[in-house]
CSV table of C-alpha atoms and ligand atoms in Angstrom, one decimal:
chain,number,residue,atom,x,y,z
A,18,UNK,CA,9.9,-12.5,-14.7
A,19,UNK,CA,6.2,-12.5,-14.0
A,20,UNK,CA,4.0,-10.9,-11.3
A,21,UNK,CA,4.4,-12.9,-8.5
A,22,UNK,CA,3.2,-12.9,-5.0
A,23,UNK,CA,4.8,-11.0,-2.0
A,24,UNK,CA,5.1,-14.6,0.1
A,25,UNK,CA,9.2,-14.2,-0.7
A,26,UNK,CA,9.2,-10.7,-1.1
A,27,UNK,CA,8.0,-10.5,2.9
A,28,UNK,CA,9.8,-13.6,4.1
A,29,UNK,CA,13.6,-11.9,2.7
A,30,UNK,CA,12.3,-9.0,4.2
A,31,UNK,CA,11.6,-10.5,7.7
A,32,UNK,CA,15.1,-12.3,7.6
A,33,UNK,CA,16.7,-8.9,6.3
A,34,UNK,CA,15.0,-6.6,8.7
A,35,UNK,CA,13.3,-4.6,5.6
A,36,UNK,CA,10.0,-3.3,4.3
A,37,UNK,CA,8.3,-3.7,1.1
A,38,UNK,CA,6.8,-0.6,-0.2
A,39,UNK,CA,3.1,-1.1,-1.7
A,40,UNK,CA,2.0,1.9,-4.0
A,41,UNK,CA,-1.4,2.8,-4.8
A,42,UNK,CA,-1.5,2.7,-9.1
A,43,UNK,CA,-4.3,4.6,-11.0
A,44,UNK,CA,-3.0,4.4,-14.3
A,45,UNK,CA,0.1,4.4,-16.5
A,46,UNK,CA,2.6,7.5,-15.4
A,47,UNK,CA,1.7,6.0,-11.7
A,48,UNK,CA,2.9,2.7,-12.3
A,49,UNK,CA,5.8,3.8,-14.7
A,50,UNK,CA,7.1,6.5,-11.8
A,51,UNK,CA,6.7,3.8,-9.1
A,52,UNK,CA,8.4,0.7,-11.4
A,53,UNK,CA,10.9,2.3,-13.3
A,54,UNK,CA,12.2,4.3,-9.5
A,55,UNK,CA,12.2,0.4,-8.0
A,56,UNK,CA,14.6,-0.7,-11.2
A,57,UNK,CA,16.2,1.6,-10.4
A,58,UNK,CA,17.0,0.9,-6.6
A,59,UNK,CA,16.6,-3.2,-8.1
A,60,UNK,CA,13.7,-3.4,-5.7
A,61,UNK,CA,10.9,-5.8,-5.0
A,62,UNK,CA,7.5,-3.9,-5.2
A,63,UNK,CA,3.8,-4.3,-4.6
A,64,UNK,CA,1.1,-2.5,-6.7
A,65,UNK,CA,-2.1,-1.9,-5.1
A,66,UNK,CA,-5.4,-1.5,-7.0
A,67,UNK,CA,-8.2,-0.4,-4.9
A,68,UNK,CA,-11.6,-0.3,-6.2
A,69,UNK,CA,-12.0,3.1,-7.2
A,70,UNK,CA,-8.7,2.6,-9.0
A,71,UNK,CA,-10.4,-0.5,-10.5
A,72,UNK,CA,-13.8,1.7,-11.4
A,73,UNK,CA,-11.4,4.6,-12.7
A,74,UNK,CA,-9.1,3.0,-15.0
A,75,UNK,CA,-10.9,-0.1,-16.1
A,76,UNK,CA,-9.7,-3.5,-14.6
A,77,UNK,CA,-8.4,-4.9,-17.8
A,78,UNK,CA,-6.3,-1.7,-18.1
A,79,UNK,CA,-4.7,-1.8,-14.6
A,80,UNK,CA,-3.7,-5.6,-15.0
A,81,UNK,CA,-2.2,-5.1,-18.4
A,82,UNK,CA,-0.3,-1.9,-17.4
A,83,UNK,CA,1.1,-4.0,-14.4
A,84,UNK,CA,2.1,-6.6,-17.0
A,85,UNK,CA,3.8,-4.4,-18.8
A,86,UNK,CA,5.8,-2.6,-16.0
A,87,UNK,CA,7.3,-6.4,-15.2
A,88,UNK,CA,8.2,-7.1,-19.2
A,89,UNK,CA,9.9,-3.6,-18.6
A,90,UNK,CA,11.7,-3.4,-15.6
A,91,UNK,CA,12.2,-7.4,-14.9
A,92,UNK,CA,11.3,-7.1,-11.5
A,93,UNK,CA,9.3,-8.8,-9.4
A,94,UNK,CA,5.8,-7.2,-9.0
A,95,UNK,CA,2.9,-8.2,-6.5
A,96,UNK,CA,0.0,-7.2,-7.4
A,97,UNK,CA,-2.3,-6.6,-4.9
A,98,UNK,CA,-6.0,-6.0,-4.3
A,99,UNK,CA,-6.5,-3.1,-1.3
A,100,UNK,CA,-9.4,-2.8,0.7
A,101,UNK,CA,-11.4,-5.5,-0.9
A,102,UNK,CA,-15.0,-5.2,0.7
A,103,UNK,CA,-16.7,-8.8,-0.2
A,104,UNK,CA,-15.7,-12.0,-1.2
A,105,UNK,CA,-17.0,-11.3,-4.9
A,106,UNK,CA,-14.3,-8.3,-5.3
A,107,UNK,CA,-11.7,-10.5,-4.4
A,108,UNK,CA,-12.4,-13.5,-6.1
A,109,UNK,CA,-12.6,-11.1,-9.3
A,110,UNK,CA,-9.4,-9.8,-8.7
A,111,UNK,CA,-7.9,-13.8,-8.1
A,112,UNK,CA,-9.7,-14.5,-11.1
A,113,UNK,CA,-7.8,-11.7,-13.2
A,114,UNK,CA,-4.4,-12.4,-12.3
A,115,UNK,CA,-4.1,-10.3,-9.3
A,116,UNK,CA,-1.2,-12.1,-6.9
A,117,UNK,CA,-2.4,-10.9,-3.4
A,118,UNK,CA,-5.8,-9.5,-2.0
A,119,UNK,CA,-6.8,-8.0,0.9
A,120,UNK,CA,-10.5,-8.3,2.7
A,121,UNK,CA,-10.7,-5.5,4.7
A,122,UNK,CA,-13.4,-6.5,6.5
A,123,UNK,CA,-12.6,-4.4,10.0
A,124,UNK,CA,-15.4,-2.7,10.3
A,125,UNK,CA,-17.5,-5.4,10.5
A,126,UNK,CA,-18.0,-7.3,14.4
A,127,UNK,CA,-15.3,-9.8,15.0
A,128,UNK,CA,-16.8,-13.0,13.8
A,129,UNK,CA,-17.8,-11.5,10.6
A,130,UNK,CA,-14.2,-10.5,10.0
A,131,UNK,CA,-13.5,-14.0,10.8
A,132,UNK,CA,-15.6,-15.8,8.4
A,133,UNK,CA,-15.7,-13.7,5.3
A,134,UNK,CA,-11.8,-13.5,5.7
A,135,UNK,CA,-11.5,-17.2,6.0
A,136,UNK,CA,-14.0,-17.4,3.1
A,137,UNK,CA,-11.2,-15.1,0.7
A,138,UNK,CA,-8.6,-17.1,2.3
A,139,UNK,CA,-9.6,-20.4,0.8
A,140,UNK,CA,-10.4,-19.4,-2.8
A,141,UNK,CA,-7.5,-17.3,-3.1
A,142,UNK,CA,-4.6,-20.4,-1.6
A,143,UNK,CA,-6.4,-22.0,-3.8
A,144,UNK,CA,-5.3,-20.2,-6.9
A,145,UNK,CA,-2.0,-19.2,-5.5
A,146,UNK,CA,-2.6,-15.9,-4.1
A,147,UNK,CA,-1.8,-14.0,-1.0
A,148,UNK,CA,-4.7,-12.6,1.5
A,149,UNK,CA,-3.9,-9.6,3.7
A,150,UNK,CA,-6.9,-9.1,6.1
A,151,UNK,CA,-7.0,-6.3,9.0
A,152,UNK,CA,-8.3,-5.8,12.9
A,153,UNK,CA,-8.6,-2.3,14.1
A,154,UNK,CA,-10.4,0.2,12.1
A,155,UNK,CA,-8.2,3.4,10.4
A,156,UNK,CA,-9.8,6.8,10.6
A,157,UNK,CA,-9.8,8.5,7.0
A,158,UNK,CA,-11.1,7.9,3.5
A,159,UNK,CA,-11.1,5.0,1.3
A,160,UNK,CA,-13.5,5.3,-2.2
A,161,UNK,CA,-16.2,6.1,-0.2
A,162,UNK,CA,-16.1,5.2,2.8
A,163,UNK,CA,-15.0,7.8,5.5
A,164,UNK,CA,-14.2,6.8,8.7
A,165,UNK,CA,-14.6,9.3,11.7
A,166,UNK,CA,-11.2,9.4,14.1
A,167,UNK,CA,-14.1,9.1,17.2
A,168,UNK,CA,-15.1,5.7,15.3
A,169,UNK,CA,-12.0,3.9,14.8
A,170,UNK,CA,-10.2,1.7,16.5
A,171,UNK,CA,-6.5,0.5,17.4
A,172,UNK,CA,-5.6,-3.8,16.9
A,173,UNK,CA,-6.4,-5.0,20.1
A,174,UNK,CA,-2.9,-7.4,20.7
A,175,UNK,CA,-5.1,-9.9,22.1
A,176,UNK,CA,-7.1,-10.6,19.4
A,177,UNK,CA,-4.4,-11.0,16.8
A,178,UNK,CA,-3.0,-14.8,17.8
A,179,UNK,CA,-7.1,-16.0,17.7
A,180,UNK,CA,-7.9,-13.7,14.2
A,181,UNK,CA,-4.7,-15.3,12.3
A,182,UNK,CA,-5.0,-18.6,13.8
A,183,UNK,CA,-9.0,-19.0,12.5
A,184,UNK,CA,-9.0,-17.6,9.3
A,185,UNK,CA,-5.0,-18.6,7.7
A,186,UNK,CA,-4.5,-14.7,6.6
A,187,UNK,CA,-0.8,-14.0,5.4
A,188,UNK,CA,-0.1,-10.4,6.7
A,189,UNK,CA,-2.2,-8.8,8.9
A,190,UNK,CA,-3.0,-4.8,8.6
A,191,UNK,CA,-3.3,-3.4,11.9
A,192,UNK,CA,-4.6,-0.2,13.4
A,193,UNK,CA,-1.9,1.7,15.2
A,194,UNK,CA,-3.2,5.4,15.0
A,195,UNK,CA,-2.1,6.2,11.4
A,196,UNK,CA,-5.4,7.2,8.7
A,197,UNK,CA,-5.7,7.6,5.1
A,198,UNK,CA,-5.4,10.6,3.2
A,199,UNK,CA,-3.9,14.0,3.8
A,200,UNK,CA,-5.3,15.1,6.7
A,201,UNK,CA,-3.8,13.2,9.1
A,202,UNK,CA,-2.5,14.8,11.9
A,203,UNK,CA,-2.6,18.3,12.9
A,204,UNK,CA,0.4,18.2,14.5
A,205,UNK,CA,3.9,16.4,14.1
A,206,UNK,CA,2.9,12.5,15.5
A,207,UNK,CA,4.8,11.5,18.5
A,208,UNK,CA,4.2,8.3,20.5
A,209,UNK,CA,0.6,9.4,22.0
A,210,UNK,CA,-1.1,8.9,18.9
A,211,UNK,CA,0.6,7.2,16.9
A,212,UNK,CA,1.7,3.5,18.5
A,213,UNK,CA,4.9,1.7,17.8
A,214,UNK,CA,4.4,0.1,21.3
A,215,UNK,CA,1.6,-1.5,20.1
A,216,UNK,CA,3.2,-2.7,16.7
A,217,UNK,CA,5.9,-4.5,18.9
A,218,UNK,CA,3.3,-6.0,21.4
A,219,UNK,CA,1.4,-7.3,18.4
A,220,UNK,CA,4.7,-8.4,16.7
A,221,UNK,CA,5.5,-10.4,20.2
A,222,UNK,CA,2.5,-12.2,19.6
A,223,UNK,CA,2.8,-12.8,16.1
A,224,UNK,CA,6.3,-13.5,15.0
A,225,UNK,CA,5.8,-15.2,12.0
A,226,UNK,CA,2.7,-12.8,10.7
A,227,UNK,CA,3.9,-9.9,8.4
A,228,UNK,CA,2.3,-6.7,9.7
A,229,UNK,CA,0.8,-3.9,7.1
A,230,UNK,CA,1.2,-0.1,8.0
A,231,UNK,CA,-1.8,1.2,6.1
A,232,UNK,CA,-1.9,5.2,6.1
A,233,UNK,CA,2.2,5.4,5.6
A,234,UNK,CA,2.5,8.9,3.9
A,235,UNK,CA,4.6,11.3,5.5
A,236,UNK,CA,2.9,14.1,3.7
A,237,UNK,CA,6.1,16.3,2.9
A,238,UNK,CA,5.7,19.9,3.8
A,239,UNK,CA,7.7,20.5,0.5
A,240,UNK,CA,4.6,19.3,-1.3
A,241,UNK,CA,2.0,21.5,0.6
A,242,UNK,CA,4.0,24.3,0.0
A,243,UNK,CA,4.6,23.8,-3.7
A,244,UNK,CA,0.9,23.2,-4.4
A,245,UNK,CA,0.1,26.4,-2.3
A,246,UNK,CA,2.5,28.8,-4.2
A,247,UNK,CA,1.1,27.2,-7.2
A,248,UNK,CA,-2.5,27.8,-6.6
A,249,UNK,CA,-3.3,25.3,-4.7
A,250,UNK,CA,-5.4,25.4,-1.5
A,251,UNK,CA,-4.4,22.7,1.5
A,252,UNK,CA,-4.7,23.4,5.0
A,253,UNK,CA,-2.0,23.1,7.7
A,254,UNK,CA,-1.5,18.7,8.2
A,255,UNK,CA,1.2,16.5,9.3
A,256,UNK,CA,1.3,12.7,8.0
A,257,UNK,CA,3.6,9.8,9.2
A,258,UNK,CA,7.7,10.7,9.4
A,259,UNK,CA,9.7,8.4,7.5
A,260,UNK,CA,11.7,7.7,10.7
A,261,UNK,CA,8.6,6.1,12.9
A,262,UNK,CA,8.0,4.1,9.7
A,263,UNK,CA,11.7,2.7,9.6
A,264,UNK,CA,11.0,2.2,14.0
A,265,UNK,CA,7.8,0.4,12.7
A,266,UNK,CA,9.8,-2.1,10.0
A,267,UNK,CA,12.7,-2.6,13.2
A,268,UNK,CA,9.1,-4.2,14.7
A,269,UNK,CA,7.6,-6.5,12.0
A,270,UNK,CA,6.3,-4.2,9.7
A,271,UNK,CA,6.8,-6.0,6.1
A,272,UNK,CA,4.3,-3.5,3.8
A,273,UNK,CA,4.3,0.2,4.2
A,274,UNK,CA,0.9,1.2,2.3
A,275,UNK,CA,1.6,4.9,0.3
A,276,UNK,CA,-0.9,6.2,-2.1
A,277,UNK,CA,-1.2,10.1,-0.5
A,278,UNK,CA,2.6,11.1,-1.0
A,279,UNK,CA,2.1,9.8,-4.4
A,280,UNK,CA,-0.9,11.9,-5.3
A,281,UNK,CA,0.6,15.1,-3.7
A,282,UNK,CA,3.7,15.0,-5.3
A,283,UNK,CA,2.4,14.4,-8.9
A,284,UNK,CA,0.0,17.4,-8.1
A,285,UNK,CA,2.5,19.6,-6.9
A,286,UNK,CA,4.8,18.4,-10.3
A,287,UNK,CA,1.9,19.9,-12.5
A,288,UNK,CA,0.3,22.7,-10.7
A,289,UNK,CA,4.0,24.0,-10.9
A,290,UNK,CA,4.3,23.3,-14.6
A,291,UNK,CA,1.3,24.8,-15.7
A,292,UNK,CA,2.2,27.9,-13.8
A,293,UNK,CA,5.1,28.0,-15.0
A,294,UNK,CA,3.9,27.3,-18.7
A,295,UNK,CA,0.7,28.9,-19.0
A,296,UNK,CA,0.7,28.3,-22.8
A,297,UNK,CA,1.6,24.6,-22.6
A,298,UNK,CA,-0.9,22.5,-23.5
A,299,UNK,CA,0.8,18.5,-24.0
A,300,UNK,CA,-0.9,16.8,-21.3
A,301,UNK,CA,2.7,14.6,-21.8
A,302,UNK,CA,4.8,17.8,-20.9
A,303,UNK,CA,3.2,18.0,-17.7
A,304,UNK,CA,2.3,14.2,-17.2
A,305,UNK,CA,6.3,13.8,-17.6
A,306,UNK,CA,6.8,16.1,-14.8
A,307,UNK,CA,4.3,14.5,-12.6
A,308,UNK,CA,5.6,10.7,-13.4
A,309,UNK,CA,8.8,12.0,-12.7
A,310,UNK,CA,7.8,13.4,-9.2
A,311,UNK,CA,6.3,9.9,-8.5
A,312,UNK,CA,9.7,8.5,-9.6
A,313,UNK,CA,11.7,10.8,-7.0
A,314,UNK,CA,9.2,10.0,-4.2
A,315,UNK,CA,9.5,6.2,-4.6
A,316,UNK,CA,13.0,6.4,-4.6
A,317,UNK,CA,13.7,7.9,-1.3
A,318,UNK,CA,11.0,5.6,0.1
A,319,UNK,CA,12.7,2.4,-1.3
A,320,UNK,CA,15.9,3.2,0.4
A,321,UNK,CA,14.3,4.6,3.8
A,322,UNK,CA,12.9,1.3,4.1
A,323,UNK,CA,15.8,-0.9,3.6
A,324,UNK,CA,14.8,-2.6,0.3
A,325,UNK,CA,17.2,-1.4,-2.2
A,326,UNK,CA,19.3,-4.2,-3.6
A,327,UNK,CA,16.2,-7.0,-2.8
A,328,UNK,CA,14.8,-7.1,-5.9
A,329,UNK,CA,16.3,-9.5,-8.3
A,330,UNK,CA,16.6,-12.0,-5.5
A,331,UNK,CA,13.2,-12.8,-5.7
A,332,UNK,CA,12.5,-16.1,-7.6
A,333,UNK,CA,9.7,-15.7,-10.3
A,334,UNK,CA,7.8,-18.6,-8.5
A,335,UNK,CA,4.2,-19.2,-11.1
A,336,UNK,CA,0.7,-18.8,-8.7
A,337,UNK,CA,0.1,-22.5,-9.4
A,338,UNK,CA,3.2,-24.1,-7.7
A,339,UNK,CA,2.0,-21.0,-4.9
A,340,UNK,CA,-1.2,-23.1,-4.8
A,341,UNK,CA,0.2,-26.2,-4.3
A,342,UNK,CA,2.4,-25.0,-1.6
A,343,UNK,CA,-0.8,-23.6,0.0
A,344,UNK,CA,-2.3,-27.5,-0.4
A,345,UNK,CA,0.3,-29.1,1.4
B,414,LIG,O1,-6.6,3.3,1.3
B,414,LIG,C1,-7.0,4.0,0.3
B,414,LIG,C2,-6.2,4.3,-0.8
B,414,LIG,O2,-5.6,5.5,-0.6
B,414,LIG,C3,-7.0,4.2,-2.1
B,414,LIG,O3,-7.6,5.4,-2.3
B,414,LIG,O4,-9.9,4.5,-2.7
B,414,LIG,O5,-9.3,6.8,-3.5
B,414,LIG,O6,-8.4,4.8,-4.7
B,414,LIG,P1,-8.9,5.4,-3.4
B,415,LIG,P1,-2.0,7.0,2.6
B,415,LIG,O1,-3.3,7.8,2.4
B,415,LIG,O2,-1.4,7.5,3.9
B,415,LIG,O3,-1.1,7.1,1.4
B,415,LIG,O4,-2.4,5.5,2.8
B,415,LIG,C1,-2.6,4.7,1.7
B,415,LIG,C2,-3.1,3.3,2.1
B,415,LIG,O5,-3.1,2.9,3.2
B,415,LIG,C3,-3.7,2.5,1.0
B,415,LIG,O6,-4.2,1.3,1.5
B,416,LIG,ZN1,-5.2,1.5,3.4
């Protein structure tokens, strides 16, 4: 097995009905909890790198890790660039043996999108790699970027057919009323803000586009209370239920993007331990705890969204017979 790219990961998934869980990875315990809890559930799985991830762990150390988590589990593994911000990022990641990027470039006007997304699009089919672009801005925090809710923006379905068509994107991240981070919702979501209407509008439109749920955590209340008994200090916030992301995948959602529920569970795993071990000192003591939480997390989330089982039916297909697919 090899990394390989999510093109048969999402096409098994539209013909089973499934999603494909992609996971934010910072370094190793991240990517050990999330691979070792999708061998095993023997499920495909995307790793995401964004840049701070990138600028954090070193990009040679990311890649390499990823490597190692396919050599060890014999999955297949995408991995995937998230929230690439210029062409230069993404041909960087191409050019390091990522297997899927994404130009977010959604905050730009509509023509810009267009034409630096078309830009990524043909250097990275050209080295066998799968583009994810998006329309619609999320509200939230990515690196450093912070969106303001009054300043984003939900997919208009009448732009998608046009966007796809122009710039030859493979899966299409679209703004439905989810954000990043934490702080989500203040109260549990129902279908005012958060719109699985428009996720079957745009689907109707767009039947053979995979769609991408950015801002997927469901931000368990079990966490938030564990890292409050534990010292911890989070205010009251509601994410996305597991059950309007499964409504969402009936729809033609393909990639359910988690990196929150990861981060909250790993930090509840060691504010507990270290609590509970005040003389403990082993950063592996409590690292094992946290991996372990990861592990748990990625579990339940590989079942909820129907991918259990998936895995080794994916064909370790190399990026340059991708490319030539791409060419013809
Ligand atoms: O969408 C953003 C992801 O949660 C990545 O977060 O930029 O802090 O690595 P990060
Ligand atoms: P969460 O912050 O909800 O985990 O979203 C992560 C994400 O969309 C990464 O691209
Ligand atoms: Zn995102």
């Amino acid at each position: 097995m090899s990394i390989v790219t999510s093109q048969e990961m999402f096409a098994k998934a539209y013909a089973g009905g499934y999603a494909i869980g992609a996971f934010n990875v910072n370094n190793m315990e991240i990517i050990q909890g999330i691979t070792e809890a999708a061998k095993e559930c023997n499920a495909p799985v995307i790793l995401q790198v964004s840049s701070g991830a990138r600028k954090y762990a070193n990009r040679t150390y990311l890649v390499k890790l990823v490597e190692a988590a396919v050599i060890e589990t014999g999955l297949p593994i995408c991995l995937h660039l998230d929230h690439g911000d210029s062409f230069e990022l993404c041909k960087s990641c191409v050019d390091d043996g990522f297997s899927s990027v994404m130009i977010d470039a959604s905050s730009k006007p509509f023509e810009e999108n267009v034409a630096l997304t078309r830009q990524v699009v043909e250097y990275a089919h050209a080295h066998g790699a799968v583009v994810e672009a998006e329309l619609g801005t999320l509200a939230g925090i990515e690196d450093d970027v912070k969106v303001k809710a009054e300043d984003s923006s939900y997919t208009r379905p009448e732009d998608v057919q046009e966007f796809v068509e122009r710039t030859g994107c493979d899966s299409l991240a679209i703004a439905i009323g989810t954000s990043h981070g934490a702080y989500k919702f203040t109260r549990k979501p129902s279908g005012d803000i958060l719109s699985i209407d428009r996720v079957k509008e745009i689907h109707a439109r767009l039947p053979n586009t995979h769609l991408v749920m950015h801002g997927s955590s469901s931000v368990p209340q079990e966490y938030l209370a564990e890292i409050r008994e534990f010292g911890g200090q989070m205010r009251e916030t509601y994410g996305v239920p597991v059950e309007e992301i499964q409504e969402a995948i009936k729809h033609g959602v393909r990639k359910v993007n988690i990196d929150t529920d990861i981060r909250l569970a790993m930090t509840a795993a060691i504010r507990r331990y270290l609590v509970e071990n005040p003389d403990g000192f082993d950063p592996r003591a409590y690292l094992k705890k946290a991996r372990q939480a990861a592990y748990e997390l990625c579990k339940s989330r590989y079942i909820a969204f129907g991918c259990e089982g998936q895995g080794s039916k994916i064909h370790a297909t190399p990026l340059s017979v991708m490319a030539s697919r791409y060419a013809d």
